Short mmCIF file of C-alpha atoms (C1' of nucleotides) in Angstrom, two decimals:
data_model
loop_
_atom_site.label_atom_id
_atom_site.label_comp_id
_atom_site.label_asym_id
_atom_site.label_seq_id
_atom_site.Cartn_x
_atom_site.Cartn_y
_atom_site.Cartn_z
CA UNK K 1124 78.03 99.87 104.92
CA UNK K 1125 78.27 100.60 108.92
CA UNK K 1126 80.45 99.91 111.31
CA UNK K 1127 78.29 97.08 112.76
CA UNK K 1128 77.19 95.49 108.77
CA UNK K 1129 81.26 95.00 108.27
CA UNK K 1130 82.17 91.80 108.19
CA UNK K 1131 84.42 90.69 111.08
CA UNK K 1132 87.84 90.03 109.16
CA UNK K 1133 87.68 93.43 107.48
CA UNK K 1134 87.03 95.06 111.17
CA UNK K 1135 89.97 92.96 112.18
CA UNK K 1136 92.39 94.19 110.01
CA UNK K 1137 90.71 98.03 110.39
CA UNK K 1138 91.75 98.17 113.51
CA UNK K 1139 94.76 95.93 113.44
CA UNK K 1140 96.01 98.42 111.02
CA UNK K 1141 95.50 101.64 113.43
CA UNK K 1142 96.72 99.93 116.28
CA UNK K 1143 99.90 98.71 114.52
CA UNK K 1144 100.64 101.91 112.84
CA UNK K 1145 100.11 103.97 116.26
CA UNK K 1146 102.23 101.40 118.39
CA UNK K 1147 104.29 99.27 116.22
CA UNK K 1148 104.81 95.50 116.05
CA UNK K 1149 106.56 95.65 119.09
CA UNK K 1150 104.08 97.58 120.89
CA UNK K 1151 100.94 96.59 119.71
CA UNK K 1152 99.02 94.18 121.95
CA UNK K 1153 96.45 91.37 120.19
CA UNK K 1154 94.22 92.38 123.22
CA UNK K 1155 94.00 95.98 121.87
CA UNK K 1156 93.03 94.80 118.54
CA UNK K 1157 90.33 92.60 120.04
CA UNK K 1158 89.08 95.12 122.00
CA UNK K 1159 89.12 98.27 119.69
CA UNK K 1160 87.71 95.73 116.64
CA UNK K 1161 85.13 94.57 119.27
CA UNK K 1162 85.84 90.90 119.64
CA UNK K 1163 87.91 88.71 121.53
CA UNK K 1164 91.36 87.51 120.89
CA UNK K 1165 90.54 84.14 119.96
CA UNK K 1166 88.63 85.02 116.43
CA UNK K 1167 92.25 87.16 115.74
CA UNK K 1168 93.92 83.72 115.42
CA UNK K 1169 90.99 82.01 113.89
CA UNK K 1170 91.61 84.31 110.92
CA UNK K 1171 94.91 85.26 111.38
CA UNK K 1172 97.26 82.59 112.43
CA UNK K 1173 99.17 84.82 114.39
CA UNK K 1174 100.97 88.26 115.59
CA UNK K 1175 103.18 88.01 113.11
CA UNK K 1176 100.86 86.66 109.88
CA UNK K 1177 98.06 90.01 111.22
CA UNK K 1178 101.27 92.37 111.16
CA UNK K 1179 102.54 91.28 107.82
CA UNK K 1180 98.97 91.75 106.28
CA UNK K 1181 98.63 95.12 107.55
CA UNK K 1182 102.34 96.15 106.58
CA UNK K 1183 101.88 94.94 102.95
CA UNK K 1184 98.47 96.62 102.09
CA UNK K 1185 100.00 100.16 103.72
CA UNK K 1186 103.39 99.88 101.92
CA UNK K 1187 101.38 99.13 98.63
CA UNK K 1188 98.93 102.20 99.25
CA UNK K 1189 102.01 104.31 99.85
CA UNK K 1190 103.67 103.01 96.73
CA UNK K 1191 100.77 102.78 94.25
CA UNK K 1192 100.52 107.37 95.17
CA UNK K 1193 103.94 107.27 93.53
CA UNK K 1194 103.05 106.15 90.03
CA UNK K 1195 100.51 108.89 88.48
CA UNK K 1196 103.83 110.74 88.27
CA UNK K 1197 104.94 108.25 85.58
CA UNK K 1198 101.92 108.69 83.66
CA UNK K 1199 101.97 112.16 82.91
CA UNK K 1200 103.09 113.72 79.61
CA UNK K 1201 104.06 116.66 81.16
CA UNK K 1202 107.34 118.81 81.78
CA UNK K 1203 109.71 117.67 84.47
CA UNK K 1204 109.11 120.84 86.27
CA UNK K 1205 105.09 120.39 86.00
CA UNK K 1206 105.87 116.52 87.36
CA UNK K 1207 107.53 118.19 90.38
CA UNK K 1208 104.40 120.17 91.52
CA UNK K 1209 102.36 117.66 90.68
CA UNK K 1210 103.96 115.29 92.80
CA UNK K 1211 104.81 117.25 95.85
CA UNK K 1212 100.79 118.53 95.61
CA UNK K 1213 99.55 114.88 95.36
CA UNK K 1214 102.09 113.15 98.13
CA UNK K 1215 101.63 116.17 100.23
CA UNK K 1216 97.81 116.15 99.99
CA UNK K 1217 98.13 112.21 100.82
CA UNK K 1218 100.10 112.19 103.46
CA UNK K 1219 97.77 114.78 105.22
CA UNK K 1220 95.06 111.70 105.17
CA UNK K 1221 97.95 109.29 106.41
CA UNK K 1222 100.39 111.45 108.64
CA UNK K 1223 101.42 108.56 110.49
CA UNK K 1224 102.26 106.61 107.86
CA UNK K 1225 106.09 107.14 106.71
CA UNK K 1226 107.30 106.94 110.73
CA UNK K 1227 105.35 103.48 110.64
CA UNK K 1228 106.70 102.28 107.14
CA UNK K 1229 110.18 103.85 107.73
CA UNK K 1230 110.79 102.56 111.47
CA UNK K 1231 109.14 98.50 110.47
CA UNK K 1232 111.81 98.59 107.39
CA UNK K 1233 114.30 99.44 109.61
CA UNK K 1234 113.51 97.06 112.26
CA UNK K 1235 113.39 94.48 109.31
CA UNK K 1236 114.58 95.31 105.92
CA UNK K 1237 113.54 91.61 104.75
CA UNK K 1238 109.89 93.05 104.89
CA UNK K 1239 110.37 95.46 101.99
CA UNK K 1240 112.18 93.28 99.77
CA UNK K 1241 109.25 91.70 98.27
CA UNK K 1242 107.31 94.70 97.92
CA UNK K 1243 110.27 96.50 95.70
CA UNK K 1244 110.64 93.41 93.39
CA UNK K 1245 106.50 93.02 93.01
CA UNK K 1246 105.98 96.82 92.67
CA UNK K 1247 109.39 96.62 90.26
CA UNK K 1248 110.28 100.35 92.00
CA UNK K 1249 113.91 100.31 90.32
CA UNK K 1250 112.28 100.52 86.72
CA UNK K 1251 110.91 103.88 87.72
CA UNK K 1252 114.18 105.37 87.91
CA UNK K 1253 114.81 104.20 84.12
CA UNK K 1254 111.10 105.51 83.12
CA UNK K 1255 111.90 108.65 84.68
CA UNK K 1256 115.53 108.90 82.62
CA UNK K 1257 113.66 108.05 79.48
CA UNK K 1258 110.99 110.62 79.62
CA UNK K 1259 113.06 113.60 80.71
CA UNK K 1260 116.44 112.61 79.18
CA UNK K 1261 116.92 115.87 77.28
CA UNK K 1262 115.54 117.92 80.55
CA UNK K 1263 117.95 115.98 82.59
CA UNK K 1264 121.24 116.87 80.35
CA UNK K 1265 119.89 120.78 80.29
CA UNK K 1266 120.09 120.28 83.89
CA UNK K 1267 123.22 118.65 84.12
CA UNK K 1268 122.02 115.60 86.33
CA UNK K 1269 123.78 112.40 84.94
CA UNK K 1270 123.01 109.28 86.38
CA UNK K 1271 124.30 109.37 89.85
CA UNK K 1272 122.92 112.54 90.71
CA UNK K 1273 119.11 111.23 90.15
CA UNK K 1274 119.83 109.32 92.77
CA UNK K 1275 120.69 112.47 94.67
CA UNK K 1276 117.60 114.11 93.21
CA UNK K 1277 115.30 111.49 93.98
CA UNK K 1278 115.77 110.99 97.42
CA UNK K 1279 116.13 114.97 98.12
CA UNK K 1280 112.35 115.20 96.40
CA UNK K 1281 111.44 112.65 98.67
CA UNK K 1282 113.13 113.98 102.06
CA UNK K 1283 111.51 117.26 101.44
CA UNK K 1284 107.87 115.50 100.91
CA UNK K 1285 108.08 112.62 103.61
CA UNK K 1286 110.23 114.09 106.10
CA UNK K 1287 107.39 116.80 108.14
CA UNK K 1288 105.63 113.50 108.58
CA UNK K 1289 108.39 111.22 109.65
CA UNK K 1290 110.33 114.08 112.48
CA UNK K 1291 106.16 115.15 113.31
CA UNK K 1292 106.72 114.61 117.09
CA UNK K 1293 109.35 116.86 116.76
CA UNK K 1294 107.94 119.28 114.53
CA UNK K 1295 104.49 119.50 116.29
CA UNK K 1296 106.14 120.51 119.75
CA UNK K 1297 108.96 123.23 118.02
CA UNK K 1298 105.85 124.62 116.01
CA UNK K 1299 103.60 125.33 119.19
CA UNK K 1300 106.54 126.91 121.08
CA UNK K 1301 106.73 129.23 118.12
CA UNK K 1302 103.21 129.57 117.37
CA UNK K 1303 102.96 128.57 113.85
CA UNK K 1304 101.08 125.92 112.45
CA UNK K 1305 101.95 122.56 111.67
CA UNK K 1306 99.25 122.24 109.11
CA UNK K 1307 99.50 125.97 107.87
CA UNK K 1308 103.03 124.73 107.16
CA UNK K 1309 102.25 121.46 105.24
CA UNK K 1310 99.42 123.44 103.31
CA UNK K 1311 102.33 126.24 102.16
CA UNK K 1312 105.01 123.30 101.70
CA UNK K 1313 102.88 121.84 98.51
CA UNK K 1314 104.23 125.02 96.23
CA UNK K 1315 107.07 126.09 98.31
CA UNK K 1316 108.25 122.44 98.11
CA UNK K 1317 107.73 122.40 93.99
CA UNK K 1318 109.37 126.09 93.73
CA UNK K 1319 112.59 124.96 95.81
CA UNK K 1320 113.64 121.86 94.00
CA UNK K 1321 113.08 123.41 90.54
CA UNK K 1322 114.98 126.54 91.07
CA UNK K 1323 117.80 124.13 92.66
CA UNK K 1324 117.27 122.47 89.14
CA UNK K 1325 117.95 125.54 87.01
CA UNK K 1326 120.74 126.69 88.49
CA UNK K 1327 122.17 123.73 87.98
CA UNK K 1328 121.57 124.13 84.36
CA UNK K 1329 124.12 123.97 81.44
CA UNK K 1330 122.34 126.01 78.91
CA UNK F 878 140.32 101.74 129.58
CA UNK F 879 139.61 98.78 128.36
CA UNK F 880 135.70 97.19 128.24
CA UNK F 881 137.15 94.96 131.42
CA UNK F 882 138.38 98.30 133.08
CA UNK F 883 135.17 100.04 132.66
CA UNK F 884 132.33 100.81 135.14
CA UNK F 885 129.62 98.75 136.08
CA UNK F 886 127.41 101.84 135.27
CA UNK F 887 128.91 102.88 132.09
CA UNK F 888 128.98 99.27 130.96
CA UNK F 889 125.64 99.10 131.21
CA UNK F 890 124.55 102.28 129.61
CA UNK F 891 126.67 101.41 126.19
CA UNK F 892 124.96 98.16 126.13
CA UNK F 893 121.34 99.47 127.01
CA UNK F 894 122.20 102.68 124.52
CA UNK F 895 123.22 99.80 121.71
CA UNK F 896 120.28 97.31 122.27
CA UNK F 897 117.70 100.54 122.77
CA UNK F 898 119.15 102.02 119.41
CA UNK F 899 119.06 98.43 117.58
CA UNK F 900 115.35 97.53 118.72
CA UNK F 901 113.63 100.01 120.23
CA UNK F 902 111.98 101.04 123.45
CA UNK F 903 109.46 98.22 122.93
CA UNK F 904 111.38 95.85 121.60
CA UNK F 905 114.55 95.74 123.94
CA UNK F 906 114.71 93.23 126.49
CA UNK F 907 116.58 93.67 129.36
CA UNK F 908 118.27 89.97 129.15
CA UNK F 909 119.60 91.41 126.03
CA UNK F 910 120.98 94.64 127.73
CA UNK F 911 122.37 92.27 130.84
CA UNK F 912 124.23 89.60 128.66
CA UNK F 913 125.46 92.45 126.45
CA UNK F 914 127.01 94.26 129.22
CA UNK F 915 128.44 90.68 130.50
CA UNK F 916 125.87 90.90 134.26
CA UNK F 917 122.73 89.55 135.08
CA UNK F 918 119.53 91.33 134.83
CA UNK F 919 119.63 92.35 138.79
CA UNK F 920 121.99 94.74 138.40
CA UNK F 921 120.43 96.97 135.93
CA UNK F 922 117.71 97.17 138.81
CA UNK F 923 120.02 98.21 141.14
CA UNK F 924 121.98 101.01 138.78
CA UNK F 925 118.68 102.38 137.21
CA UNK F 926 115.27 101.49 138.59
CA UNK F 927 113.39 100.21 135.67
CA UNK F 928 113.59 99.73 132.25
CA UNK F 929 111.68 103.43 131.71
CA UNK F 930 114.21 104.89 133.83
CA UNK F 931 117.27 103.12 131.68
CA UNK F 932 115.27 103.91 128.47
CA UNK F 933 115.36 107.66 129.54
CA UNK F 934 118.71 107.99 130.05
CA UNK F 935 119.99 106.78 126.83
CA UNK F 936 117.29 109.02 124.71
CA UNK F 937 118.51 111.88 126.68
CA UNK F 938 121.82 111.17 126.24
CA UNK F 939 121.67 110.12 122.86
CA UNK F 940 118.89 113.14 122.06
CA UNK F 941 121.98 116.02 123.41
CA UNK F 942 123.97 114.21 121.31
CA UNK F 943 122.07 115.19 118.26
CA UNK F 944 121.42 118.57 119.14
CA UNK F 945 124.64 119.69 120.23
CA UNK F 946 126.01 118.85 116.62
CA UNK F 947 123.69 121.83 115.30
CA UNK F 948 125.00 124.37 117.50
CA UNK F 949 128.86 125.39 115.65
CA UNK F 950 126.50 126.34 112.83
CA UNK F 951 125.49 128.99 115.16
CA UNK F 952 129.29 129.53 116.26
CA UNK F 953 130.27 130.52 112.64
CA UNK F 954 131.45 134.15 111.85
CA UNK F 955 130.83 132.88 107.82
CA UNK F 956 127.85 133.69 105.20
CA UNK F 957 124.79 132.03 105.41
CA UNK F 958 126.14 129.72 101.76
CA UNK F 959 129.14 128.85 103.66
CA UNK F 960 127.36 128.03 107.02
CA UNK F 961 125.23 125.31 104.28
CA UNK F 962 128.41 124.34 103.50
CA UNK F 963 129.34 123.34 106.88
CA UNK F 964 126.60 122.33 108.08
CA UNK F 965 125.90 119.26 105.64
CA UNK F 966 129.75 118.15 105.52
CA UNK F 967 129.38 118.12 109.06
CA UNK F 968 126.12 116.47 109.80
CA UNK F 969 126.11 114.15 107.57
CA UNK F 970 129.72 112.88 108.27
CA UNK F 971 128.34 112.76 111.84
CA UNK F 972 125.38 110.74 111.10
CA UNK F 973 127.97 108.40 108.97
CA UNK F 974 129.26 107.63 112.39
CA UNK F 975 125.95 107.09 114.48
CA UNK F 976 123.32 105.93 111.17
CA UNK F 977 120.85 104.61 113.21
CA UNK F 978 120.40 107.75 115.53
CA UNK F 979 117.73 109.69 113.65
CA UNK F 980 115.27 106.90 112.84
CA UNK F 981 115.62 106.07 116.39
CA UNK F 982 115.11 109.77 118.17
CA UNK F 983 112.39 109.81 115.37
CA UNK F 984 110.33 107.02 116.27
CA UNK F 985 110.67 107.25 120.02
CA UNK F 986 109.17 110.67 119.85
CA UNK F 987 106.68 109.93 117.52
CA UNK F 988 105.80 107.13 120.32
CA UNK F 989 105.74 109.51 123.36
CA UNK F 990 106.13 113.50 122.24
CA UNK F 991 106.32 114.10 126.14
CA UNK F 992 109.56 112.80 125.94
CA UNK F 993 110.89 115.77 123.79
CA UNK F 994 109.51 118.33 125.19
CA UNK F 995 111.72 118.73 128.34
CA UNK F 996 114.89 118.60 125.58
CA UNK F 997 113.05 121.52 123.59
CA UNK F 998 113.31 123.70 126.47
CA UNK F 999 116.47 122.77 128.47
CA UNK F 1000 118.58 123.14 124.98
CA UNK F 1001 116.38 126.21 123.84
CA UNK F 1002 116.31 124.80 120.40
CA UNK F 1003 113.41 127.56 119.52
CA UNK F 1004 116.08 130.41 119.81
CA UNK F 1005 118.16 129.30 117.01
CA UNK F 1006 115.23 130.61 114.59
CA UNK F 1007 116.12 133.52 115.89
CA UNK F 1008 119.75 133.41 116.46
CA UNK F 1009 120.00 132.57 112.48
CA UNK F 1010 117.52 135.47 111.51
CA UNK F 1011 120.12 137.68 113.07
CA UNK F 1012 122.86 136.87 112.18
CA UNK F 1013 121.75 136.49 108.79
CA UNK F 1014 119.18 139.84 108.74
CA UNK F 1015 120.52 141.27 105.37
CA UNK F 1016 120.99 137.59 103.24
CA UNK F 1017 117.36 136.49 104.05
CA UNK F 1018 116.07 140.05 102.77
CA UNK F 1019 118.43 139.27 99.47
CA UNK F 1020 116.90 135.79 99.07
CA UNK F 1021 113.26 136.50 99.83
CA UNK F 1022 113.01 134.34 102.81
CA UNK F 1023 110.70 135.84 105.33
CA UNK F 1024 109.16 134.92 108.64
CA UNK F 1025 107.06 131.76 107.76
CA UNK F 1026 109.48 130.30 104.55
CA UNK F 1027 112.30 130.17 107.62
CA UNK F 1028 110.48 127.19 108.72
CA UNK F 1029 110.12 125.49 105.37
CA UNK F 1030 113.93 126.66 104.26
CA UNK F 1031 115.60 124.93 107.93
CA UNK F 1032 113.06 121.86 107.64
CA UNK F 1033 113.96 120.96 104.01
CA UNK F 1034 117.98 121.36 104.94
CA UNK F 1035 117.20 118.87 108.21
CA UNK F 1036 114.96 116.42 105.67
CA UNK F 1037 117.92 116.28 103.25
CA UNK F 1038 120.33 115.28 105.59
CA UNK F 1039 118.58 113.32 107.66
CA UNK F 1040 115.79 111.59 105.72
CA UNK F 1041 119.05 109.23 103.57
CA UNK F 1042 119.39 107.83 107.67
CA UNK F 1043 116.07 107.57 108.53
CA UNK F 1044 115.45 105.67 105.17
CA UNK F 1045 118.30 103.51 105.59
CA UNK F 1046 116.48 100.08 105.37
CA UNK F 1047 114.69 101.26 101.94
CA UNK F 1048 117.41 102.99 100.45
CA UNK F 1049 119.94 100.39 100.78
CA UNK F 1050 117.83 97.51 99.15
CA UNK F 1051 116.97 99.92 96.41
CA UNK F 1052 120.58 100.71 95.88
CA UNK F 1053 121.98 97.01 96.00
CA UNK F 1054 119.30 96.36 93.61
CA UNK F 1055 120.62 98.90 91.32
CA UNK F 1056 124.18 98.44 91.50
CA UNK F 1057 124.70 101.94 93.64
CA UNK F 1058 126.49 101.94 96.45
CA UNK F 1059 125.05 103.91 100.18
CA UNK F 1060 128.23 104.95 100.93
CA UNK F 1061 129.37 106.25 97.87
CA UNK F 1062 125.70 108.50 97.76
CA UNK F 1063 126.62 109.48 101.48
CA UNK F 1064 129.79 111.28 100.52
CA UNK F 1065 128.48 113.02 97.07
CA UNK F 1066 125.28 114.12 98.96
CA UNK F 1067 128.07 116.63 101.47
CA UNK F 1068 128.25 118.56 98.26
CA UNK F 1069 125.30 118.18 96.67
CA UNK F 1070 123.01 118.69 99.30
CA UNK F 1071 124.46 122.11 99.79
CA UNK F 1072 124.98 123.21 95.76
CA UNK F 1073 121.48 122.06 95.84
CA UNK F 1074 120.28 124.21 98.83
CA UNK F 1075 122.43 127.32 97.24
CA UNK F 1076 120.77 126.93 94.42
CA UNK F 1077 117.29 127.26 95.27
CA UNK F 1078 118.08 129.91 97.76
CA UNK F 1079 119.71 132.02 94.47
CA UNK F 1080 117.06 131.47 92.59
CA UNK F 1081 114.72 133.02 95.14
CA UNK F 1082 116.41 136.12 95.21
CA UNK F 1083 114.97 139.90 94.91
CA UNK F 1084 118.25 141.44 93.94
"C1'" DG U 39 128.13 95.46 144.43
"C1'" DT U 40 126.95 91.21 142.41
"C1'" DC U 41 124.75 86.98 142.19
"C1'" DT U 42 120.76 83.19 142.08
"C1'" DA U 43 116.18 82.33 142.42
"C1'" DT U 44 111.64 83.52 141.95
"C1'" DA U 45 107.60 86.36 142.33
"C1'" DG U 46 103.99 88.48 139.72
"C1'" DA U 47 102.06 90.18 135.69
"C1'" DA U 48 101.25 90.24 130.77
"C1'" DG U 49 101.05 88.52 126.33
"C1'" DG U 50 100.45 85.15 122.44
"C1'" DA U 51 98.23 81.19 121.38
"C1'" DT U 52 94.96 77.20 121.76
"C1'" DA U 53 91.15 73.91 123.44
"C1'" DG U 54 86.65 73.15 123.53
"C1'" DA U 55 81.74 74.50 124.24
"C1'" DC U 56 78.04 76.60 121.79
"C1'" DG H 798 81.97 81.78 113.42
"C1'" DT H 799 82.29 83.33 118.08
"C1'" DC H 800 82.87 82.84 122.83
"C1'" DT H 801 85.12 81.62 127.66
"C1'" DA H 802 88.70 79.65 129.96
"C1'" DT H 803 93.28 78.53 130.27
"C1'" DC H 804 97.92 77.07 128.96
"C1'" DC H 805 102.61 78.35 128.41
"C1'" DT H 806 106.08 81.40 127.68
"C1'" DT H 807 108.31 85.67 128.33
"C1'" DC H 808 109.29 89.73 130.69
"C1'" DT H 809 110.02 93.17 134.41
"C1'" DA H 810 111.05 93.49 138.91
"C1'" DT H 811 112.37 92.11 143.64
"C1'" DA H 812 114.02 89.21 147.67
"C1'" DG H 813 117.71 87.59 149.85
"C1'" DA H 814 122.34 85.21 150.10
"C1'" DC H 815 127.17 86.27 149.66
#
DNA sequence: GTCTATAGAAGGATAGAC
DNA sequence: GTCTATCCTTCTATAGAC
């Protein structure tokens, strides 16, 4: 299907969704979203009531696609330490396609925490922390993390993955001063992540 | 001084700083900055030109303030474990204090890089690679951190601190949800951040 | 230096023709 | 379903009195 064949909601909410994520609800103008989806601002409203019902459309649908890359890791029936590559392989690779997604997610939550609330009880995130517990509970006690420390764990797996994306501005211009990379350093941070947080893990050990 | 005491000037800077911080470049108003700082919206015309010019001064402000908590890690006469050490107690009790700083030096650079790049320079951030790589010749050798994992090593230290701050909106749903409490995870993650970091630096080791 | 009043522009939303 | 034209509100910025 072209460009052109697309029906005219779904090339609404295409480019609603780049012009949001690039400027922000705040910053995004309806006129851009005409204009880059190449109508006028009227047939916005005609299929989106308003601002706020186009924002809330795009914000759900990006949330969920950044959500649903979490749960192959709670599939597996593999080691914790083969989980860990896996996932920082998988997020890595994905946020590569959507660099600009975590700033965008992160900064709208902030601005308005109601907006994720919904999303964690329909996407029922907290169980994961259980499933997790459950499928590694005798690699968690060799590691000596008891319950508050997954918390700990957790979030460090996910600072390490999200934040290159979410501090990019910054990142982009410190790299170019220095002449390295930016993507050089994403494409090394998929194993170096992965090596990092399960050497952390085995010196934390018991055994 | 009291608040009645203060300067015009300063009066209005705290407010713009606190409105700018709370809602963002785009979203501030300057009626909110005016009625927060007790004046009409004339006079922040007549102290700062525009609402760019106002903007600028609190991100620059607000962007030194960020910085210039890195630099006693620099100071330090102690190991490279030790300098972890300090450096998360520190940073982290700092961003206790100011929680909403990194998601919003974050997302106004993600919005307009330009606006970092003058910091970059005039607080020579780039020569602290090198400062550290100094000071700390021998201990990289020991744990097998050379050139290009530098980059990865002092960007997964920053995500770990920082990322808990920038994902303030999730993370504190997700905890109430679960019974945990933010602050409580702040003051564990002094400790555990570094163990954590020591850890995986150990475990990397040639000796 | 501080205020009131208002200019001037921009943005979200809607009416109504086709 | 799509367009043009326009309403109405909001916002930044300035003019001018005190």
């Amino acid at each position: 299907m072209t460009d052109i064949e697309k029906q005219t909601e779904e090339r609404i909410f295409e480019s609603a969704t780049e012009i949001f994520i690039e400027k922000g609800m705040d910053g995004a103008r309806m006129q851009d979203i005409a204009d880059h989806a190449g109508i006028n601002k009227a047939l916005l409203h005609y299929y989106y009531r308003s601002k706020e019902h186009l924002f809330e459309a795009v914000f759900e649908k990006m949330a969920a696609v950044m959500f649903s890359r979490f749960s192959p890791v709670f599939d597996e029936k593999t080691s914790l330490e083969d989980k860990i590559r896996f996932f920082f392989r998988e997020h890595i690779s994905f946020l590569q396609k959507n660099p600009r997604l975590p700033a965008f997610i992160l900064n709208e939550v902030n601005r308005n925490p109601a907006r994720i609330k919904k999303l964690i009880q329909r996407y029922n995130i907290n169980e994961f922390w259980n499933t997790l517990e459950s499928q590694h509970h005798d690699e968690l006690i060799r590691y000596n993390i008891r319950r508050e420390k997954m918390a700990q764990l957790m979030t460090s797996i996910a600072a390490i993955s999200i934040f290159p994306f979410a501090a990019r501005g910054i990142m982009e211009v410190l790299f170019e001063k220095s002449g390295q990379d930016f993507n050089d350093y994403l494409e090394q941070r998929k194993d170096f992540a992965a090596e990092f947080v399960i050497r952390a893990l085995k010196g934390s050990g018991t055994e």
